[in-house]
Short mmCIF file of C-alpha atoms in Angstrom, two decimals:
data_model
loop_
_atom_site.label_atom_id
_atom_site.label_comp_id
_atom_site.label_asym_id
_atom_site.label_seq_id
_atom_site.Cartn_x
_atom_site.Cartn_y
_atom_site.Cartn_z
CA MET O 1174 -4.54 7.04 -31.01
CA LYS O 1175 -7.06 4.24 -30.51
CA GLU O 1176 -9.46 4.79 -27.65
CA ILE O 1177 -9.37 2.13 -24.92
CA ILE O 1178 -12.44 1.62 -22.73
CA VAL O 1179 -11.42 0.43 -19.27
CA GLY O 1180 -13.76 -0.79 -16.54
CA VAL O 1181 -12.60 0.09 -13.02
CA SER O 1182 -14.28 -0.98 -9.78
CA GLY O 1183 -13.77 0.35 -6.26
CA ILE O 1184 -14.90 3.89 -7.14
CA ASN O 1185 -16.24 4.29 -3.60
CA ALA O 1186 -14.06 7.26 -2.65
CA VAL O 1187 -15.33 7.33 0.95
CA ASP O 1188 -13.68 7.19 4.40
CA ASN O 1189 -12.59 3.62 3.65
CA PRO O 1190 -11.79 4.29 0.01
CA GLY O 1191 -11.57 1.72 -2.74
CA PRO O 1192 -8.58 1.95 -5.11
CA GLY O 1193 -10.71 2.72 -8.20
CA ILE O 1194 -10.38 6.50 -8.27
CA GLY O 1195 -6.59 6.33 -7.92
CA VAL O 1196 -6.47 3.77 -10.73
CA ALA O 1197 -8.80 5.79 -12.99
CA ARG O 1198 -6.83 8.98 -12.36
CA SER O 1199 -3.55 7.20 -13.13
CA LEU O 1200 -4.87 5.83 -16.44
CA LYS O 1201 -6.23 9.24 -17.44
CA GLU O 1202 -2.90 10.90 -16.69
CA ASP O 1203 -0.96 8.72 -19.12
CA LYS O 1204 -0.69 11.11 -22.06
CA GLY O 1205 0.23 8.26 -24.39
CA LEU O 1206 -3.12 6.56 -23.84
CA ASP O 1207 -6.62 7.59 -24.85
CA VAL O 1208 -8.62 6.00 -22.05
CA ARG O 1209 -12.32 6.15 -21.38
CA ILE O 1210 -13.23 4.93 -17.90
CA VAL O 1211 -16.29 2.88 -17.07
CA GLY O 1212 -17.03 2.91 -13.33
CA LEU O 1213 -18.25 -0.44 -12.02
CA ALA O 1214 -20.23 0.47 -8.91
CA TYR O 1215 -22.17 -1.52 -6.33
CA ASP O 1216 -24.20 1.40 -5.01
CA ALA O 1217 -25.72 4.45 -6.67
CA MET O 1218 -24.10 6.62 -3.99
CA GLU O 1219 -20.49 5.71 -4.79
CA PRO O 1220 -18.83 9.11 -5.24
CA GLY O 1221 -16.85 8.07 -8.34
CA ILE O 1222 -20.11 7.91 -10.33
CA TYR O 1223 -20.38 11.69 -9.97
CA MET O 1224 -16.70 12.48 -10.65
CA ASP O 1225 -17.24 13.00 -14.36
CA TRP O 1226 -13.72 14.29 -15.01
CA LEU O 1227 -12.43 10.79 -14.22
CA ILE O 1228 -15.32 8.40 -14.69
CA ASP O 1229 -16.97 8.75 -18.08
CA LYS O 1230 -19.86 6.34 -17.55
CA SER O 1231 -20.98 4.18 -14.64
CA PHE O 1232 -22.91 0.96 -14.25
CA ILE O 1233 -24.37 -0.72 -11.19
CA MET O 1234 -22.97 -4.23 -10.89
CA PRO O 1235 -24.51 -7.25 -9.16
CA TYR O 1236 -22.47 -8.43 -6.16
CA PRO O 1237 -19.85 -11.04 -7.06
CA SER O 1238 -21.73 -13.45 -4.76
CA ALA O 1239 -24.58 -13.37 -7.31
CA GLY O 1240 -22.35 -15.69 -9.34
CA HIS O 1241 -21.19 -16.15 -12.89
CA ASP O 1242 -24.41 -15.62 -14.84
CA ALA O 1243 -25.47 -12.34 -13.28
CA TYR O 1244 -21.98 -10.85 -13.09
CA ILE O 1245 -20.51 -11.88 -16.42
CA SER O 1246 -23.69 -11.11 -18.34
CA ARG O 1247 -23.61 -7.60 -16.86
CA LEU O 1248 -20.05 -7.13 -18.15
CA LEU O 1249 -21.08 -8.47 -21.55
CA TYR O 1250 -24.01 -6.06 -21.58
CA ILE O 1251 -21.59 -3.18 -20.89
CA LYS O 1252 -19.33 -4.43 -23.68
CA GLU O 1253 -22.23 -4.52 -26.12
CA SER O 1254 -24.03 -1.33 -25.14
CA TYR O 1255 -21.10 0.98 -24.38
CA GLY O 1256 -17.84 -0.83 -25.13
CA LEU O 1257 -15.34 -2.47 -22.77
CA ASP O 1258 -11.82 -3.47 -23.77
CA PHE O 1259 -10.22 -4.10 -20.39
CA VAL O 1260 -11.33 -4.49 -16.78
CA LEU O 1261 -9.15 -3.63 -13.80
CA PRO O 1262 -10.98 -4.92 -10.70
CA THR O 1263 -9.64 -3.43 -7.45
CA LEU O 1264 -11.65 -5.16 -4.71
CA ASP O 1265 -10.61 -8.44 -3.03
CA ALA O 1266 -14.13 -9.88 -3.12
CA GLU O 1267 -14.30 -9.55 -6.92
CA LEU O 1268 -10.99 -11.14 -7.75
CA PRO O 1269 -11.83 -14.88 -7.54
CA LEU O 1270 -14.68 -14.37 -9.99
CA TYR O 1271 -12.62 -12.31 -12.44
CA ILE O 1272 -9.72 -14.76 -12.20
CA LYS O 1273 -11.97 -17.75 -12.80
CA TYR O 1274 -13.78 -16.25 -15.77
CA ALA O 1275 -10.90 -14.30 -17.31
CA PRO O 1276 -10.68 -16.71 -20.31
CA GLU O 1277 -14.40 -16.30 -20.99
CA LEU O 1278 -14.08 -12.50 -20.77
CA GLU O 1279 -11.07 -12.59 -23.08
CA ARG O 1280 -13.01 -14.65 -25.63
CA ASN O 1281 -15.62 -11.89 -25.56
CA GLY O 1282 -13.06 -9.17 -26.15
CA ILE O 1283 -12.60 -8.04 -22.54
CA LYS O 1284 -9.00 -8.34 -21.37
CA THR O 1285 -7.76 -8.52 -17.76
CA PHE O 1286 -4.31 -8.71 -16.19
CA LEU O 1287 -4.71 -10.54 -12.92
CA PRO O 1288 -2.86 -12.95 -10.65
CA THR O 1289 -3.59 -16.65 -11.09
CA LEU O 1290 -5.81 -18.36 -8.53
CA GLU O 1291 -2.69 -19.92 -6.97
CA GLN O 1292 -1.06 -16.49 -6.65
CA PHE O 1293 -4.28 -15.00 -5.27
CA LYS O 1294 -4.36 -17.65 -2.53
CA LEU O 1295 -0.96 -16.46 -1.25
CA ARG O 1296 -2.73 -13.49 0.34
CA SER O 1297 -4.29 -15.81 2.90
CA LYS O 1298 -2.75 -15.00 6.29
CA ASP O 1299 -2.03 -18.65 7.01
CA ARG O 1300 0.35 -18.61 4.00
CA LEU O 1301 2.27 -15.55 5.22
CA GLU O 1302 5.06 -17.52 6.88
CA GLU O 1303 5.60 -19.64 3.78
CA VAL O 1304 5.85 -16.57 1.52
CA ALA O 1305 8.08 -14.64 3.93
CA ARG O 1306 10.46 -17.61 4.27
CA GLU O 1307 10.59 -18.09 0.51
CA ILE O 1308 11.64 -14.49 -0.16
CA GLY O 1309 13.83 -14.18 2.93
CA MET O 1310 11.72 -11.78 4.98
CA LYS O 1311 10.99 -11.92 8.69
CA PHE O 1312 7.44 -12.68 9.75
CA PRO O 1313 5.46 -12.43 12.96
CA LYS O 1314 4.84 -15.72 14.79
CA THR O 1315 1.46 -16.84 13.50
CA ARG O 1316 -0.95 -19.57 14.62
CA VAL O 1317 -4.21 -20.63 12.97
CA VAL O 1318 -6.93 -21.41 15.55
CA SER O 1319 -10.54 -22.52 15.49
CA SER O 1320 -11.40 -23.07 19.18
CA TYR O 1321 -11.02 -21.29 22.53
CA GLN O 1322 -8.48 -23.87 23.68
CA GLN O 1323 -6.37 -23.41 20.55
CA LEU O 1324 -6.65 -19.65 21.01
CA ARG O 1325 -5.43 -19.87 24.64
CA ASP O 1326 -2.56 -22.15 23.60
CA ALA O 1327 -1.57 -19.79 20.79
CA VAL O 1328 -1.63 -16.74 23.07
CA GLU O 1329 0.49 -18.58 25.63
CA GLU O 1330 2.98 -19.67 23.00
CA ILE O 1331 3.27 -16.29 21.25
CA GLY O 1332 2.97 -14.11 24.37
CA LEU O 1333 0.82 -11.02 24.88
CA PRO O 1334 0.03 -8.66 23.26
CA VAL O 1335 -1.17 -10.39 20.08
CA MET O 1336 -3.06 -9.47 16.92
CA VAL O 1337 -6.27 -11.44 16.36
CA LYS O 1338 -7.19 -11.51 12.67
CA GLY O 1339 -9.69 -13.01 10.27
CA ILE O 1340 -8.15 -15.11 7.54
CA PHE O 1341 -8.84 -12.38 4.97
CA TYR O 1342 -10.36 -9.41 6.80
CA GLY O 1343 -10.46 -7.89 10.27
CA ALA O 1344 -7.62 -7.27 12.72
CA GLU O 1345 -7.72 -6.34 16.42
CA LYS O 1346 -5.06 -5.88 19.10
CA ALA O 1347 -5.43 -7.92 22.29
CA TYR O 1348 -3.51 -7.13 25.48
CA THR O 1349 -5.20 -9.82 27.61
CA VAL O 1350 -6.56 -13.32 27.02
CA GLN O 1351 -10.08 -11.97 27.66
CA GLU O 1352 -9.62 -9.37 24.96
CA ALA O 1353 -8.30 -12.04 22.59
CA ILE O 1354 -11.42 -14.16 23.22
CA ALA O 1355 -13.72 -11.16 22.61
CA HIS O 1356 -11.95 -10.38 19.29
CA PHE O 1357 -12.01 -14.08 18.36
CA ASN O 1358 -15.81 -14.12 18.80
CA LYS O 1359 -16.32 -10.85 16.95
CA ILE O 1360 -14.12 -11.75 13.96
CA ALA O 1361 -15.51 -15.31 13.76
CA SER O 1362 -19.10 -14.02 13.69
CA GLN O 1363 -18.23 -11.46 11.02
CA TRP O 1364 -15.78 -13.29 8.79
CA GLY O 1365 -15.92 -16.94 9.89
CA PHE O 1366 -13.19 -19.44 10.80
CA PRO O 1367 -10.30 -19.99 11.09
CA ILE O 1368 -8.88 -17.15 13.15
CA ILE O 1369 -5.26 -16.05 13.00
CA VAL O 1370 -3.30 -15.20 16.15
CA GLN O 1371 -0.20 -13.22 15.36
CA GLU O 1372 2.73 -11.81 17.28
CA MET O 1373 2.50 -8.02 17.51
CA VAL O 1374 5.60 -6.56 15.89
CA SER O 1375 6.21 -2.94 16.72
CA GLY O 1376 8.21 -0.76 14.36
CA GLU O 1377 7.78 1.52 11.38
CA GLU O 1378 4.84 0.63 9.13
CA VAL O 1379 6.14 0.61 5.56
CA ASN O 1380 4.30 -0.49 2.43
CA VAL O 1381 5.05 -1.22 -1.20
CA VAL O 1382 2.72 -0.95 -4.17
CA GLY O 1383 3.80 -2.78 -7.28
CA ALA O 1384 2.80 -4.90 -10.22
CA GLY O 1385 4.26 -7.97 -11.84
CA ASP O 1386 4.32 -8.90 -15.54
CA GLY O 1387 3.52 -12.56 -14.87
CA GLU O 1388 6.94 -13.68 -16.09
CA GLY O 1389 9.04 -12.64 -13.10
CA GLY O 1390 9.61 -9.00 -14.00
CA HIS O 1391 8.00 -6.01 -12.34
CA LEU O 1392 6.10 -3.07 -13.83
CA GLY O 1393 7.08 -0.69 -11.03
CA LEU O 1394 7.70 -0.82 -7.28
CA PHE O 1395 7.05 2.14 -5.00
CA ALA O 1396 7.64 2.24 -1.22
CA ILE O 1397 6.06 4.51 1.36
CA LYS O 1398 5.77 5.14 5.05
CA LYS O 1399 2.38 6.13 6.39
CA LEU O 1400 2.74 9.31 8.44
CA TRP O 1401 -0.85 9.74 9.52
CA ILE O 1402 -3.75 7.30 9.41
CA THR O 1403 -7.48 7.64 10.04
CA SER O 1404 -9.36 5.86 12.81
CA LEU O 1405 -10.06 3.13 10.23
CA GLY O 1406 -6.31 2.72 9.71
CA LYS O 1407 -6.38 4.28 6.24
CA ILE O 1408 -3.50 6.45 5.08
CA TRP O 1409 -4.15 10.20 5.11
CA THR O 1410 -0.58 11.49 4.87
CA GLY O 1411 2.47 9.57 3.72
CA VAL O 1412 5.98 9.96 2.39
CA SER O 1413 7.80 8.07 -0.35
CA ILE O 1414 10.88 6.17 0.79
CA LYS O 1415 13.79 4.38 -0.84
CA ASN O 1416 14.38 1.41 1.41
CA ASP O 1417 16.60 -0.84 -0.69
CA ALA O 1418 15.98 -3.95 1.41
CA LEU O 1419 12.21 -3.49 1.22
CA LEU O 1420 12.25 -2.91 -2.55
CA GLU O 1421 14.50 -5.93 -3.04
CA PHE O 1422 12.04 -8.11 -1.10
CA ALA O 1423 9.18 -6.83 -3.28
CA ASP O 1424 11.23 -7.58 -6.39
CA LYS O 1425 11.93 -11.07 -5.08
CA PHE O 1426 8.23 -11.57 -4.32
CA VAL O 1427 7.42 -10.74 -7.96
CA SER O 1428 10.18 -12.90 -9.44
CA THR O 1429 9.70 -15.89 -7.12
CA TYR O 1430 5.96 -16.17 -7.66
CA ARG O 1431 5.94 -14.68 -11.19
CA TRP O 1432 3.24 -12.37 -9.88
CA ARG O 1433 0.82 -10.98 -12.46
CA GLY O 1434 -1.00 -7.66 -11.94
CA GLY O 1435 -1.06 -5.19 -9.07
CA PHE O 1436 -0.29 -5.92 -5.43
CA GLU O 1437 0.54 -4.30 -2.11
CA LEU O 1438 2.93 -5.59 0.56
CA GLU O 1439 2.29 -4.35 4.10
CA CYS O 1440 5.43 -4.58 6.20
CA ILE O 1441 6.98 -3.43 9.46
CA ALA O 1442 10.58 -2.26 9.61
CA LYS O 1443 12.11 -2.95 13.00
CA ASP O 1444 15.76 -2.00 13.41
CA ASP O 1445 17.32 -3.42 10.25
CA GLU O 1446 14.80 -6.25 9.82
CA ILE O 1447 11.67 -6.12 7.67
CA TYR O 1448 8.63 -8.20 8.64
CA LEU O 1449 5.99 -9.17 6.10
CA ILE O 1450 2.57 -8.52 7.64
CA GLU O 1451 0.12 -8.77 4.78
CA ILE O 1452 -0.12 -9.33 1.02
CA ASN O 1453 -2.93 -7.65 -0.88
CA PRO O 1454 -3.49 -9.09 -4.37
CA ARG O 1455 -4.61 -5.76 -5.87
CA PHE O 1456 -3.65 -2.10 -5.87
CA PRO O 1457 -4.05 -0.19 -2.60
CA ALA O 1458 -6.31 2.89 -2.44
CA TRP O 1459 -3.20 5.13 -2.31
CA VAL O 1460 -1.86 3.84 -5.67
CA TYR O 1461 -2.04 7.37 -7.14
CA PHE O 1462 0.83 8.31 -4.79
CA ALA O 1463 3.19 6.41 -7.13
CA THR O 1464 1.66 8.01 -10.22
CA GLY O 1465 1.93 11.49 -8.70
CA SER O 1466 5.61 10.73 -8.02
CA GLY O 1467 6.28 9.84 -11.67
CA LEU O 1468 5.76 6.06 -11.66
CA ASN O 1469 2.40 5.17 -13.22
CA ILE O 1470 1.95 1.51 -12.27
CA PRO O 1471 -1.74 1.12 -13.30
CA ALA O 1472 -0.90 2.49 -16.76
CA ASN O 1473 2.01 0.06 -17.00
CA VAL O 1474 -0.37 -2.82 -16.22
CA LEU O 1475 -2.74 -1.71 -18.96
CA ARG O 1476 0.11 -1.17 -21.41
CA ARG O 1477 1.60 -4.59 -20.62
CA ALA O 1478 -1.80 -6.29 -21.01
CA LEU O 1479 -2.33 -4.63 -24.39
CA GLU O 1480 1.27 -5.37 -25.46
CA MET O 1481 2.17 -1.68 -25.65
CA ASP O 1482 5.52 -0.15 -24.63
CA TYR O 1483 5.90 0.81 -20.98
CA GLU O 1484 8.62 2.34 -18.86
CA VAL O 1485 9.42 1.57 -15.23
CA LYS O 1486 10.43 5.02 -14.07
CA ASP O 1487 12.44 5.85 -10.97
CA TYR O 1488 10.98 8.02 -8.23
CA GLU O 1489 12.32 10.25 -5.48
CA ALA O 1490 12.23 9.57 -1.76
CA GLY O 1491 10.66 12.40 0.21
CA ARG O 1492 7.56 13.02 -1.93
CA LEU O 1493 4.65 13.86 0.32
CA TYR O 1494 1.13 12.43 -0.10
CA VAL O 1495 -1.77 14.32 1.42
CA ARG O 1496 -5.41 13.29 1.16
CA TYR O 1497 -8.09 15.89 1.58
CA THR O 1498 -11.85 16.12 1.55
CA TYR O 1499 -13.64 18.10 -1.13
CA GLU O 1500 -17.22 18.35 -2.29
CA LEU O 1501 -19.05 18.53 -5.57
CA VAL O 1502 -22.58 19.70 -6.16
CA THR O 1503 -24.50 18.35 -9.11
CA ASP O 1504 -28.09 17.76 -10.13
CA MET O 1505 -30.12 14.64 -9.40
CA GLU O 1506 -29.99 13.31 -12.94
CA LYS O 1507 -27.18 10.79 -12.42
CA LEU O 1508 -28.61 9.47 -9.18
CA HIS O 1509 -31.97 9.20 -10.92
CA TYR O 1510 -30.60 7.12 -13.81
CA MET O 1511 -28.29 5.03 -11.62
CA THR O 1512 -31.28 4.14 -9.44
CA THR O 1513 -33.80 3.48 -12.19
CA LYS O 1514 -31.68 2.21 -15.07
CA GLY O 1515 -28.52 1.06 -13.26
CA GLU O 1516 -26.31 3.22 -15.48
CA ALA O 1517 -25.55 6.86 -16.07
CA MET P 1134 27.13 5.05 8.06
CA LYS P 1135 23.44 5.86 8.28
CA VAL P 1136 24.01 9.59 8.64
CA LYS P 1137 25.38 9.75 5.10
CA ARG P 1138 22.03 8.89 3.57
CA LEU P 1139 20.16 11.70 5.37
CA ALA P 1140 18.76 14.65 3.45
CA ILE P 1141 19.60 17.71 5.58
CA SER P 1142 18.24 21.15 4.75
CA GLU P 1143 20.00 24.40 5.66
CA ASP P 1144 17.39 25.24 8.29
CA GLY P 1145 17.74 21.97 10.18
CA PHE P 1146 15.02 19.78 8.65
CA ILE P 1147 16.29 16.21 8.36
CA PHE P 1148 14.69 13.46 6.27
CA ASP P 1149 15.70 9.82 6.38
CA PRO P 1150 14.82 8.42 2.91
CA THR P 1151 15.06 4.81 4.12
CA THR P 1152 12.56 5.01 6.98
CA GLY P 1153 10.54 8.09 5.97
CA ASN P 1154 11.15 9.68 9.38
CA SER P 1155 11.82 13.39 9.64
CA PHE P 1156 13.37 15.46 12.42
CA THR P 1157 14.36 19.02 13.19
CA THR P 1158 17.51 20.24 14.87
CA ASN P 1159 19.00 23.58 15.93
CA GLU P 1160 22.01 25.35 14.47
CA THR P 1161 24.54 23.46 16.61
CA GLY P 1162 22.95 20.11 15.83
CA LEU P 1163 23.01 20.96 12.15
CA PHE P 1164 26.70 21.93 12.41
CA ILE P 1165 27.58 18.61 14.07
CA LEU P 1166 25.44 16.58 11.65
CA GLN P 1167 27.04 18.15 8.57
CA LEU P 1168 30.50 17.30 9.90
CA LEU P 1169 29.46 13.73 10.74
CA LYS P 1170 28.13 13.41 7.20
CA GLU P 1171 31.51 14.55 5.90
CA GLY P 1172 33.03 11.67 7.86
CA LYS P 1173 34.70 13.78 10.59
CA SER P 1174 35.55 12.09 13.90
CA PRO P 1175 34.02 13.31 17.20
CA GLU P 1176 37.42 14.80 18.15
CA GLU P 1177 37.58 16.77 14.90
CA ILE P 1178 34.02 17.99 15.39
CA VAL P 1179 34.83 19.18 18.93
CA ARG P 1180 37.80 21.14 17.57
CA GLU P 1181 35.66 22.73 14.86
CA LEU P 1182 32.99 23.67 17.40
CA VAL P 1183 35.57 25.34 19.66
CA ASN P 1184 36.94 27.29 16.66
CA GLN P 1185 33.53 28.32 15.40
CA TYR P 1186 31.60 29.05 18.60
CA ASP P 1187 32.27 30.65 21.97
CA VAL P 1188 32.51 27.35 23.83
CA ASP P 1189 35.28 25.55 25.74
CA GLU P 1190 36.52 22.11 24.72
CA GLN P 1191 34.91 20.29 27.66
CA GLU P 1192 31.46 21.69 26.96
CA ALA P 1193 31.81 21.09 23.22
CA GLU P 1194 32.83 17.48 23.83
CA ARG P 1195 29.82 16.94 26.11
CA ASP P 1196 27.48 18.45 23.51
CA VAL P 1197 28.89 16.35 20.68
CA LEU P 1198 28.66 13.10 22.66
CA ASP P 1199 25.12 13.95 23.88
CA PHE P 1200 24.01 14.75 20.36
CA MET P 1201 25.56 11.58 18.94
CA GLU P 1202 23.79 9.56 21.62
CA LYS P 1203 20.52 11.16 20.57
CA LEU P 1204 21.23 10.30 16.92
CA ARG P 1205 21.87 6.69 17.93
CA ARG P 1206 18.58 6.58 19.83
CA TYR P 1207 16.77 7.76 16.70
CA LYS P 1208 18.76 5.20 14.69
CA LEU P 1209 20.40 7.90 12.60
CA LEU P 1210 23.95 6.88 13.46
#
């Protein structure tokens, strides 16, 4: 079996975890693959660096904002010094750069399997209504605002309470106009304009992780309900579900947009209607839930990208997902080399 | 009928695979739920309750209707 060296980012397994560890664990658990994982870290303290049973070697990366030269040359250095056949980026902020320079990486022997820039842009919250309409889902009333007056008008039109959101990040509940203004200021100062004002839909929060093959077919779809979340809104306990309508919407999302790579749909089920709340153009941090239930979606992405056989397996509803905290104790060597040499 | 999709364990743990919600019920609730799942009508369930338990028809009917109302509230019926 030929060894495949895969770069995975988002190995920050902290209280707001990146998806990298779940992805790395999934790839390692595919017995038909011989995978060596390269952790692409942004800080020497990212726990994945020290999880040597999953991450074989780690490198500190420049931030994507450093631009093409710094970032791509770092990847090419990894390719040359250690080997790198495939990169599976898992963080939103990295994706535009990887998407843009995927052909250059491919020419240098580093494959990716990512959405196109057009597909990536669908995650923008001001495109939510368009996507939901196209695939037949319900959506919360949404207005895009950039001034206090527009904010007041939107709140009046939608009715309180509302969600105030940044176009890509940040979401706060507002029960009064004053609260909406405070959130507007906070999100604008942190993430910039425009701001999204959205109807608050109450119901069951249900999510789907999946991946598309880029030609309209899917590489696995897996639905869950979050049973318990942290104060940061991150899943801690969940259960797998078989909601046919939800899975059909996810399938339609993949086929309509010919989605390529991993994704997550965040939805709310209210009575018999399903509202689309958010599209994430990458795997969620809980992606291992699908793998642990028998459907290894990250491995299917890798297999599809490398033109290997893959199988979209079925899964059972009622599988329980439980996160837990655990500790490891190691010596300073890795921290030492990550800090001084940027790799270990 | 939504009740048909429910996974019901012998000790009264109920899981709805569509929503991910779970519930618990007592022995009587479990008895009624199993019969609803088999497609029995409320009248048939009342008769079975009277045969099986020390309860008169009026009380059994009230219990069945109350329980079905609860199932509706939880969107299980």
